[in-house]
Structures are given as C-alpha cells and as structure tokens.
PDB file of C-alpha atoms in Angstrom:
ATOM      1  CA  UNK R  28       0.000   0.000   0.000  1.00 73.00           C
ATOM      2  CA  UNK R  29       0.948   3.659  -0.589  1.00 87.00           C
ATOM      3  CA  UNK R  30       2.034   5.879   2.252  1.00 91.00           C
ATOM      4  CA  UNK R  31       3.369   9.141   2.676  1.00 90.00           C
ATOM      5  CA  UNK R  32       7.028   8.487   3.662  1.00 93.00           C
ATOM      6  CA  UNK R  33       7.107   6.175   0.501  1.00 92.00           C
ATOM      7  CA  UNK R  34       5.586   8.858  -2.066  1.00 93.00           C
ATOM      8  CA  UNK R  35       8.307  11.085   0.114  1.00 93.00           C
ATOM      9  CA  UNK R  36      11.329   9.099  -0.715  1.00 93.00           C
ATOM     10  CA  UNK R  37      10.341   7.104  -3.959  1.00 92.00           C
ATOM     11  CA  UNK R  38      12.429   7.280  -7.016  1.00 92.00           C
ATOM     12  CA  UNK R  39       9.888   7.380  -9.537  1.00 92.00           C
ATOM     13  CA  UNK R  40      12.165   5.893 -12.131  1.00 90.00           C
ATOM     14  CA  UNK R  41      12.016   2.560 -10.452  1.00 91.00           C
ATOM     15  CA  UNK R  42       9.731   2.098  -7.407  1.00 90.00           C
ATOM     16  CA  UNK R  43       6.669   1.816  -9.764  1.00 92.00           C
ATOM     17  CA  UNK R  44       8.544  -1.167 -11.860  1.00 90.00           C
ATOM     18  CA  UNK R  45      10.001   0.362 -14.963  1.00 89.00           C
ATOM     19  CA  UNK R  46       8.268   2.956 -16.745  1.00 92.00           C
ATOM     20  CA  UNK R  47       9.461   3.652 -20.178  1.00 91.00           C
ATOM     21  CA  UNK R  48      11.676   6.773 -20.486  1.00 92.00           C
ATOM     22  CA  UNK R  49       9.565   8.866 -22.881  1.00 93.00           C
ATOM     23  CA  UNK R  50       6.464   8.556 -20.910  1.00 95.00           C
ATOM     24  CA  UNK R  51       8.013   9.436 -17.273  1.00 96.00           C
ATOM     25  CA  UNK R  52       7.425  12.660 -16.142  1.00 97.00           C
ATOM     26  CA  UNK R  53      10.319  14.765 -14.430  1.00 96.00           C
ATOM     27  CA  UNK R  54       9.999  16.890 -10.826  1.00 96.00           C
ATOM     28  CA  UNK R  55       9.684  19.555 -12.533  1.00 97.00           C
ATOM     29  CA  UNK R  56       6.804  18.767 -14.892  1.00 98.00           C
ATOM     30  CA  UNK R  57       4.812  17.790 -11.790  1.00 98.00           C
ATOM     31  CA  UNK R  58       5.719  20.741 -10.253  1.00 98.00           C
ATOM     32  CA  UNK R  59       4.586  23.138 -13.403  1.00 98.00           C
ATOM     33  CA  UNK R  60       1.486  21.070 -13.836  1.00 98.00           C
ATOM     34  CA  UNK R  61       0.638  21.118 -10.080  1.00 98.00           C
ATOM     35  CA  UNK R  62       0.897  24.928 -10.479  1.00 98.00           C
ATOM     36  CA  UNK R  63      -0.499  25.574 -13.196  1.00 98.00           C
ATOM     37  CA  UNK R  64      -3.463  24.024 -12.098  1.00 97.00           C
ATOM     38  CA  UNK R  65      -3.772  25.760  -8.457  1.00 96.00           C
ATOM     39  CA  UNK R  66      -3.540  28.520 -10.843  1.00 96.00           C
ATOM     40  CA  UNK R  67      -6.973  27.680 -12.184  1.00 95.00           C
ATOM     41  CA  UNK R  68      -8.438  27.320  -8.885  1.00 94.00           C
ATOM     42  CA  UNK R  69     -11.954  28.458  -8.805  1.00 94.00           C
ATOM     43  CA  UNK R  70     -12.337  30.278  -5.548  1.00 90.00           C
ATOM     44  CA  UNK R  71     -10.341  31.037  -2.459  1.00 89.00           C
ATOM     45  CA  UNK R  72     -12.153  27.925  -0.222  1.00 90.00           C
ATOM     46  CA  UNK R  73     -10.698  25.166   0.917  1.00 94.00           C
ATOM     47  CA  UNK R  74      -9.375  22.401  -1.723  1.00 97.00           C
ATOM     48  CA  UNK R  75     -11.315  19.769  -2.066  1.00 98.00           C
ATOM     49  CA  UNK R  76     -10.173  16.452  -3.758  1.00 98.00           C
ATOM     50  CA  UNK R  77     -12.239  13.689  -5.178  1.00 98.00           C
ATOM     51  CA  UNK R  78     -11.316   9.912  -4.820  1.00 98.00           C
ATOM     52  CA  UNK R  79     -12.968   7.492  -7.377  1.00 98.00           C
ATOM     53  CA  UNK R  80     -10.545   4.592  -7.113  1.00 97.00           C
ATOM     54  CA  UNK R  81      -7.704   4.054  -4.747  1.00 96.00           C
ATOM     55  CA  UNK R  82      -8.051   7.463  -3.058  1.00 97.00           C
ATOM     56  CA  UNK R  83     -11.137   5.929  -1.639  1.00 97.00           C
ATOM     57  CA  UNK R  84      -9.223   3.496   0.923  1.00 95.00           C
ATOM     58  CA  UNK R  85      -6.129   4.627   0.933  1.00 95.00           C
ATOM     59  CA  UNK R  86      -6.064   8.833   1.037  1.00 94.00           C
ATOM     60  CA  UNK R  87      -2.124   8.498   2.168  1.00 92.00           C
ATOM     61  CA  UNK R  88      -3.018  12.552   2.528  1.00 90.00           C
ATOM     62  CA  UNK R  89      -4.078  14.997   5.542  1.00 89.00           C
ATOM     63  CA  UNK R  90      -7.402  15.730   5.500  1.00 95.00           C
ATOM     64  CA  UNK R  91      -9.735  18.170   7.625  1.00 97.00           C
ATOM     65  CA  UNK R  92     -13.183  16.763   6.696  1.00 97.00           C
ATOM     66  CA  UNK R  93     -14.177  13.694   4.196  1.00 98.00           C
ATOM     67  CA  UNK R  94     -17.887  13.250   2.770  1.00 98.00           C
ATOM     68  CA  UNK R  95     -19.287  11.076   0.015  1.00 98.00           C
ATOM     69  CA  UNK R  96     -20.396  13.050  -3.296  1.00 98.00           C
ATOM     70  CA  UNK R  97     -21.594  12.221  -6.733  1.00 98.00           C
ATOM     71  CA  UNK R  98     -19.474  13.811  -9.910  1.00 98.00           C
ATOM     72  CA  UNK R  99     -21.839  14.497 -12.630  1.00 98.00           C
ATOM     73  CA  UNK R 100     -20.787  14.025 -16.689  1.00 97.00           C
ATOM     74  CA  UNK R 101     -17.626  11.091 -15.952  1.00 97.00           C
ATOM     75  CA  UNK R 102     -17.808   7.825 -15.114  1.00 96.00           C
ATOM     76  CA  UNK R 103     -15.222   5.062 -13.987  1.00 96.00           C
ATOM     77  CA  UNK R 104     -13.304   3.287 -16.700  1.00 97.00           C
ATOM     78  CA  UNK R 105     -10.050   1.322 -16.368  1.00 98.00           C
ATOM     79  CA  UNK R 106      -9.367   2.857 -19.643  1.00 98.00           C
ATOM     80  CA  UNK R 107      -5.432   3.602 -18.977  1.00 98.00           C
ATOM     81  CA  UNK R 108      -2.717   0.658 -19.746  1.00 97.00           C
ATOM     82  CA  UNK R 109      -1.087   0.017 -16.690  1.00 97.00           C
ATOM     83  CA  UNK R 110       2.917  -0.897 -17.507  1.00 95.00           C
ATOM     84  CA  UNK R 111       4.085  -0.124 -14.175  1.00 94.00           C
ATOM     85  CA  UNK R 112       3.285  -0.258 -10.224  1.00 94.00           C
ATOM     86  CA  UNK R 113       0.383  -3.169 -10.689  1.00 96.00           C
ATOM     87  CA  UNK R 114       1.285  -3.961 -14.073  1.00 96.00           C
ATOM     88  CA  UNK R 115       4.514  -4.308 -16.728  1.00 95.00           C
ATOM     89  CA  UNK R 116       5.177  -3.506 -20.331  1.00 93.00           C
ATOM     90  CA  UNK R 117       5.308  -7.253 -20.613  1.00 95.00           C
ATOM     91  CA  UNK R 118       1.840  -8.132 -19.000  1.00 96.00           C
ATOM     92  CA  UNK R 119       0.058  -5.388 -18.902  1.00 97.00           C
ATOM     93  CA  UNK R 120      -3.253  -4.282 -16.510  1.00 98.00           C
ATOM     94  CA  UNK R 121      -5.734  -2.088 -16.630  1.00 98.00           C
ATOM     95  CA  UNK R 122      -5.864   1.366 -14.187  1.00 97.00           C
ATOM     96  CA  UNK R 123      -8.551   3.478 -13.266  1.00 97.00           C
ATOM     97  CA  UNK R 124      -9.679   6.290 -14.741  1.00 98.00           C
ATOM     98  CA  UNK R 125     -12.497   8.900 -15.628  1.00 97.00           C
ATOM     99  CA  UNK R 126     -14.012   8.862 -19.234  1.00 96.00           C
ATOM    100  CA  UNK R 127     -17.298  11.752 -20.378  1.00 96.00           C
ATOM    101  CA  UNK R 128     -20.626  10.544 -19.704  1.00 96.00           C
ATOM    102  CA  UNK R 129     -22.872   9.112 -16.593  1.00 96.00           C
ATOM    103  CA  UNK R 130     -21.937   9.469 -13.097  1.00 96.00           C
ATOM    104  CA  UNK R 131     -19.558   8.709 -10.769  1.00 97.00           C
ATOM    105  CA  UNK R 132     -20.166   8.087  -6.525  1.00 97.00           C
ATOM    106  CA  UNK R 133     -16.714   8.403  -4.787  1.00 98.00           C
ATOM    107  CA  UNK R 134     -15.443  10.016  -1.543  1.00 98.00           C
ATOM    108  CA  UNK R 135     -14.549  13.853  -1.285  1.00 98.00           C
ATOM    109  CA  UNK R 136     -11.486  15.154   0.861  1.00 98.00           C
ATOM    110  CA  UNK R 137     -11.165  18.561   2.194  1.00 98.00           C
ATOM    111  CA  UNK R 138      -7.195  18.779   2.065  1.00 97.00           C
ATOM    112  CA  UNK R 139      -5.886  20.823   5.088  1.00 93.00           C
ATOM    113  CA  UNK R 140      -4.379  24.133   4.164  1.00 91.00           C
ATOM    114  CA  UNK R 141      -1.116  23.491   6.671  1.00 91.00           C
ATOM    115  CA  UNK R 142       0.053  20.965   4.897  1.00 92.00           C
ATOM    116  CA  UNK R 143      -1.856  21.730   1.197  1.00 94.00           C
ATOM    117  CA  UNK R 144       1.888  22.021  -0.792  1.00 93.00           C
ATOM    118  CA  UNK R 145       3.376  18.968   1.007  1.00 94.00           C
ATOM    119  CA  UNK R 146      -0.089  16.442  -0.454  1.00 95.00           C
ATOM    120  CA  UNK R 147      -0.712  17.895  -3.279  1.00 97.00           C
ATOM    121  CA  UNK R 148       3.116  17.641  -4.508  1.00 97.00           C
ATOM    122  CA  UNK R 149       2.588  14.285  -3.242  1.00 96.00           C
ATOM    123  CA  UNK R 150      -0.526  13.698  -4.608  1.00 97.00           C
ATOM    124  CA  UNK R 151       1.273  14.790  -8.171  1.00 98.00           C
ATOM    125  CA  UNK R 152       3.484  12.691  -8.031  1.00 97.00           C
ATOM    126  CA  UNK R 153       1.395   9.635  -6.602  1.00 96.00           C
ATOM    127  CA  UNK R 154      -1.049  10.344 -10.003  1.00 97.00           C
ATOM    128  CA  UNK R 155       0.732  11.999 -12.600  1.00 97.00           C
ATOM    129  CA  UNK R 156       3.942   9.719 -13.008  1.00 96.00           C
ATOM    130  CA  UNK R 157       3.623  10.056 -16.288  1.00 97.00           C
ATOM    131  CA  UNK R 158       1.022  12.917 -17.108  1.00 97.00           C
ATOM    132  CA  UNK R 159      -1.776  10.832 -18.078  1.00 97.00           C
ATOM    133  CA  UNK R 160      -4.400  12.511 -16.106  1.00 98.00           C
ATOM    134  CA  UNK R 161      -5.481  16.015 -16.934  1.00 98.00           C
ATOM    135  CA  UNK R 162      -6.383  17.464 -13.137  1.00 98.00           C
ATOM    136  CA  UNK R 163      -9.384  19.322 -13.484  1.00 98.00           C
ATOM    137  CA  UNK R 164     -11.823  21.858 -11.456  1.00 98.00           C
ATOM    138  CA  UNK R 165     -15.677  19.995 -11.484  1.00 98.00           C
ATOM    139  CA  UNK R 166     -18.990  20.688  -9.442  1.00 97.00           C
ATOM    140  CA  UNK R 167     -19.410  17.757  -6.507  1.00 98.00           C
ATOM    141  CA  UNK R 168     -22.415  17.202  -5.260  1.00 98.00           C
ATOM    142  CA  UNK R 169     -21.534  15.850  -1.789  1.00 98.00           C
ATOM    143  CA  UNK R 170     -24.134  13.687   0.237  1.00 97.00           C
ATOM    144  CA  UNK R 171     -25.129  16.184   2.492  1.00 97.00           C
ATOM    145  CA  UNK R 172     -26.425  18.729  -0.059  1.00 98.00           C
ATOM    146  CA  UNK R 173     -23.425  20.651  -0.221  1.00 97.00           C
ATOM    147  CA  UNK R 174     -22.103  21.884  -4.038  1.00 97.00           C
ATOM    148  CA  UNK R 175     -18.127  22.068  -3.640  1.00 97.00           C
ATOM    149  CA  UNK R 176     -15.476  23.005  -6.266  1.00 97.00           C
ATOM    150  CA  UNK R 177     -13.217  19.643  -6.039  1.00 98.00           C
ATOM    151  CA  UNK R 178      -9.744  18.449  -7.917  1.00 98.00           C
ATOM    152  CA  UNK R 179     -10.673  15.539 -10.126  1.00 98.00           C
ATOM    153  CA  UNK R 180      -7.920  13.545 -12.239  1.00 98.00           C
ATOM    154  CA  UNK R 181      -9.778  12.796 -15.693  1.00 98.00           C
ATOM    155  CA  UNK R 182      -8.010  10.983 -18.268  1.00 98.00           C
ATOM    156  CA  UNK R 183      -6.091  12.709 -20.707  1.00 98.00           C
ATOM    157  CA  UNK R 184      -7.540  11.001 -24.185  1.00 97.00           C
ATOM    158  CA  UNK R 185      -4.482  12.021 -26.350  1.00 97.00           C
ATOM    159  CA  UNK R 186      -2.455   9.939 -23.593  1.00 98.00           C
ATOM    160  CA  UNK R 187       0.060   7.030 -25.249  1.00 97.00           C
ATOM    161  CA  UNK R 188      -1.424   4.707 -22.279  1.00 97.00           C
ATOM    162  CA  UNK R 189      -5.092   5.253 -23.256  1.00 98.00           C
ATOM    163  CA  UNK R 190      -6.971   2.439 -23.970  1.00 98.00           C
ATOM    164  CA  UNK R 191     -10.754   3.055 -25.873  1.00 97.00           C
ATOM    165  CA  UNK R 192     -11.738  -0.520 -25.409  1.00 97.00           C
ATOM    166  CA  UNK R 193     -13.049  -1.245 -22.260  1.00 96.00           C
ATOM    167  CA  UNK R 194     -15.650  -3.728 -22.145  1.00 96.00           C
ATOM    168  CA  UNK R 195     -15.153  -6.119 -19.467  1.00 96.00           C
ATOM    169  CA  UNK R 196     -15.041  -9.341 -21.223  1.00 96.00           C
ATOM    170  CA  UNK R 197     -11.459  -7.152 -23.213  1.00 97.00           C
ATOM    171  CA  UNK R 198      -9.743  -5.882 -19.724  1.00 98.00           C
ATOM    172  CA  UNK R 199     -10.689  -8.667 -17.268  1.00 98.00           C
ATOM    173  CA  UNK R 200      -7.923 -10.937 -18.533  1.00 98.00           C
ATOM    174  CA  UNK R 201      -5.490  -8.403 -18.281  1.00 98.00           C
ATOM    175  CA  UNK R 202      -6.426  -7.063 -14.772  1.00 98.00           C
ATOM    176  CA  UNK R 203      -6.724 -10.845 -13.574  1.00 98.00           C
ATOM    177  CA  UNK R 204      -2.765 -11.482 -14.743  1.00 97.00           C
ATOM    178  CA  UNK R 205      -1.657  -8.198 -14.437  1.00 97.00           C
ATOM    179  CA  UNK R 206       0.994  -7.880 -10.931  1.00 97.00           C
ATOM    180  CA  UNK R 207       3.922  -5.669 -10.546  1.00 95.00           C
ATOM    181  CA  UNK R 208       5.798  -3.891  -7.443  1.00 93.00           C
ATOM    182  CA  UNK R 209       2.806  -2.747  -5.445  1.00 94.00           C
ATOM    183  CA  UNK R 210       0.749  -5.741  -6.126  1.00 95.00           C
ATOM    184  CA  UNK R 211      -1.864  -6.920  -8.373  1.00 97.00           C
ATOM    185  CA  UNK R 212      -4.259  -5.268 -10.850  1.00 98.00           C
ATOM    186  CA  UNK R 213      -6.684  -7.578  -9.408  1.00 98.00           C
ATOM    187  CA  UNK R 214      -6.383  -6.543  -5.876  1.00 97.00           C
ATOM    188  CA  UNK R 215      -6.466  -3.052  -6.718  1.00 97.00           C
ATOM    189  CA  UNK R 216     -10.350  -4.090  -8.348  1.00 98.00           C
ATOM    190  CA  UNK R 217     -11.255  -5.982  -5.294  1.00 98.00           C
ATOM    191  CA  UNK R 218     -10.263  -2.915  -2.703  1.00 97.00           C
ATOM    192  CA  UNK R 219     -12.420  -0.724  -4.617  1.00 97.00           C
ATOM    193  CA  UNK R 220     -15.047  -3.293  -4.993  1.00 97.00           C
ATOM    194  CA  UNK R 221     -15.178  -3.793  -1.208  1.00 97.00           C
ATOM    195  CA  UNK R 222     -15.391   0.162  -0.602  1.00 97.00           C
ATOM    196  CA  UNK R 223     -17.994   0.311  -2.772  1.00 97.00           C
ATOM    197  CA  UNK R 224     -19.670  -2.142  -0.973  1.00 97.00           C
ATOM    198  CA  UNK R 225     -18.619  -0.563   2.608  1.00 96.00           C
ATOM    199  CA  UNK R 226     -20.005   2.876   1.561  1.00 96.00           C
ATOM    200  CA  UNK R 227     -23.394   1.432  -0.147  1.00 96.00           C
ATOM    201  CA  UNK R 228     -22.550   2.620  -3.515  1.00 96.00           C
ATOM    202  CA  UNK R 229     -22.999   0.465  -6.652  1.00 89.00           C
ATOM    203  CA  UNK R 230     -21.300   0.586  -9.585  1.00 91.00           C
ATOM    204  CA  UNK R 231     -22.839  -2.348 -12.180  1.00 89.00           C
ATOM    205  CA  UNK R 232     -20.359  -1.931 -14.398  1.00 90.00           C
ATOM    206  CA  UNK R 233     -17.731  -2.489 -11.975  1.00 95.00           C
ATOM    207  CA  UNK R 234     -19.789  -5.685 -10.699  1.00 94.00           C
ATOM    208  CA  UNK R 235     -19.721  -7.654 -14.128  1.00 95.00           C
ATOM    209  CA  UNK R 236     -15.830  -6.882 -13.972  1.00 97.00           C
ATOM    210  CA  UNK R 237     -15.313  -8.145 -10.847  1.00 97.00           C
ATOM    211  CA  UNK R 238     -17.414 -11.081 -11.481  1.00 96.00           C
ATOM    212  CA  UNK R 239     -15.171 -11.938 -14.836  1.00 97.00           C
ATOM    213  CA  UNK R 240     -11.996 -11.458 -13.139  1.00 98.00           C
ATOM    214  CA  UNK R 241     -12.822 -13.998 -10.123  1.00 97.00           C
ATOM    215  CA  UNK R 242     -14.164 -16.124 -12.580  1.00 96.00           C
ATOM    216  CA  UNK R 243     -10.583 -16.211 -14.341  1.00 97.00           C
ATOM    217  CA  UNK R 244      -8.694 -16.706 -11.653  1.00 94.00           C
ATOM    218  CA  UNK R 245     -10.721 -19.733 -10.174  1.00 92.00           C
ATOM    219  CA  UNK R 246      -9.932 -20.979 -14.210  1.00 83.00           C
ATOM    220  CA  UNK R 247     -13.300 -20.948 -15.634  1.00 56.00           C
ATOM    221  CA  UNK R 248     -14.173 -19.054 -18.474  1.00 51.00           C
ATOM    222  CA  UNK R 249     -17.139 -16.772 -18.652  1.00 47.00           C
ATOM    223  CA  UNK R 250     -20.186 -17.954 -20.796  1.00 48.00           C
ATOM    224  CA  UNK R 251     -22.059 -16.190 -23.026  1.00 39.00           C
ATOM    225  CA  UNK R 252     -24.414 -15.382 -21.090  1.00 43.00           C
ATOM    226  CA  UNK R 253     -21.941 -12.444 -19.103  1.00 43.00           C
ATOM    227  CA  UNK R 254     -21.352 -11.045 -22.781  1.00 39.00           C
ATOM    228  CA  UNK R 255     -22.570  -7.006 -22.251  1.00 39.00           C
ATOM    229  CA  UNK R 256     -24.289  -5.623 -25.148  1.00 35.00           C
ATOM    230  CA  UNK R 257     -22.605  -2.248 -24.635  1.00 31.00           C
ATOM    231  CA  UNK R 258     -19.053  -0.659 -23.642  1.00 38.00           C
ATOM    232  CA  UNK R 259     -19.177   0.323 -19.780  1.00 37.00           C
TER     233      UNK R 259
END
C-alpha cells in the first residue's frame, strides 16, 4: 500500500517497476502542472479532492473533513494501460480512470491548508507519473447537499497509455494477470469493490468486472451469457 514516507522518498524511475523513459514525467513537470493548475483554482475555499478509485481506501493525505459526493458528466473506466506499479510492459493491466458521460459516486477530501503544498506535490506525483491525467476543477455534489469546487484527475484522451476498449469481457484478462511492485491489478479491483460495498454505492459496471476477473482466476471461463451488449 501507498504511504506518505514512501511517495516522500520514492524514485519514480524505479519504485513503480520500470516505466518507459519517454512517458516518465520529471519533478519539474509535476511541479509546473501542479501549479499551473492551483492557478486555475476556482475560488479562495478550501481544496477539495475527489477519490474514485484508490483514493477511496487509501487517502495516504491529511485531511480536515471527508464526505461522500456524486461527480456528474464522468464515469469510472479502467481505460489507462497500466505498464508499471500493478502492471509491466510485458503483461500489462488495466488502471482506473475517468471517461465523459454518466456518473460517478466516490469520496470527497477537504485537504488541510497546513500541509496543502506537502499532499498535493505528493498527490502529483502519486497520479501523474507520467502525465496521463489532466487534473481538473468539477462541481461535486456531496451527500449532504453541499455543491463544492473539487480536484478531479480525468483521463487525458491524447495519452500514449489510453486504452478506448473497455468492455469487461477485453480488460478482465489483463487485470486478472496483471501484478507488478505494489501488487496486483486484481487486488487493486477488489479494494475498490469492497469500498464500494462498505459505503453502499454500486457501480454495475464495476460488478460484471469483478465477477469476470474472479471467474478467471478460479480458471473458468465466462459464458455467453456475461457477454454485455454495450461498452461500460
């Protein structure tokens, strides 16, 4: 699992596995990134962040407040190859990501403003190893009625690691063999499938995935019957 002191002291040339040269990001392309979007920052209020995947159950951040909310217009996809951390070049996963369209039910984290710099530099470079997510400003509706301006990592479509296809019956192979240096792509599915679960929320898409990938891993091969009709 990710913690601060390791985001701290990582060498992001090899504690994810090895990324490929062109694709890894330097210090200071995190940095410019990370301030160019604070740059963009809608108001003077608190920051808040929004967790759709492993942000969920494991923040690694400081936080003043936390609250479920519901982002509007993007919905979950593991849409973004995954060559390094729970995947390789060689074998491939699949990682998390947000795609245009439907909804999305995560948690929201007001980030403290003491130590704002210190998370969201390691936030950057926790997410944007290689620049694949394009950090955005988005209306939350949080769970107790309250409309907050919130950090959201979408991904970036023009990306090199983007991946269109992601029907489950493509990406649950991949995510069932995928493993690298902080685990497998498999366990990452199964932590978020058990948050989801934890916090009520539902995800159907995400269910039929999860359903594949055990299914794979026992060694039995999905019928036809688990075939979607449609792209989640």
């Amino acid at each position: 699992m990710l913690t601060r002191d390791f985001l701290r002291t990582a060498d992001c040339k090899t504690a994810f596995g090895d990324i490929e040269e062109s694709l890894l990001w330097s210090a200071e392309q995190r940095a410019s990134s990370l301030a160019a979007t604070l740059a963009c920052r809608p108001d003077d209020g608190p920051v808040w962040l929004f967790g759709y995947g492993s942000l969920m159950w494991n923040p690694a951040m400081e936080f003043d407040e936390s609250c479920p909310g519901t982002l509007v217009g993007w919905h979950r996809a593991f849409c973004l190859r995954l060559t390094a951390g729970r995947g390789t070049a060689c074998q491939p996963g699949r990682m998390l990501a947000l795609k245009e369209g439907g909804r999305t039910t995560g948690v929201a984290y007001r980030l403290s403003e003491e130590s704002l710099h210190d998370d969201l530099t390691l936030l950057w470079k926790r997410e944007m190893i290689t620049g694949c997510y394009l950090p955005s400003w988005c209306k939350l509706s949080l769970d107790d009625g309250r409309v907050v301006n919130a950090l959201v990592f979408i991904m970036d479509p023009r990306h090199p690691l983007y991946e269109s296809d992601t029907r489950a019956q493509t990406i649950a192979p991949l995510i069932a063999a995928a493993s690298g240096p902080l685990g497998t792509n498999a366990q990452y599915l199964f932590s978020l499938e058990q948050e989801l679960i934890k916090l009520g929320m539902h995800d159907d898409c995400l269910n039929e995935l999860v359903g594949r990938v055990r299914m794979l891993q026992e060694g039995d091969k999905p019928g036809p019957e688990m075939v979607p009709g449609f792209a989640c």
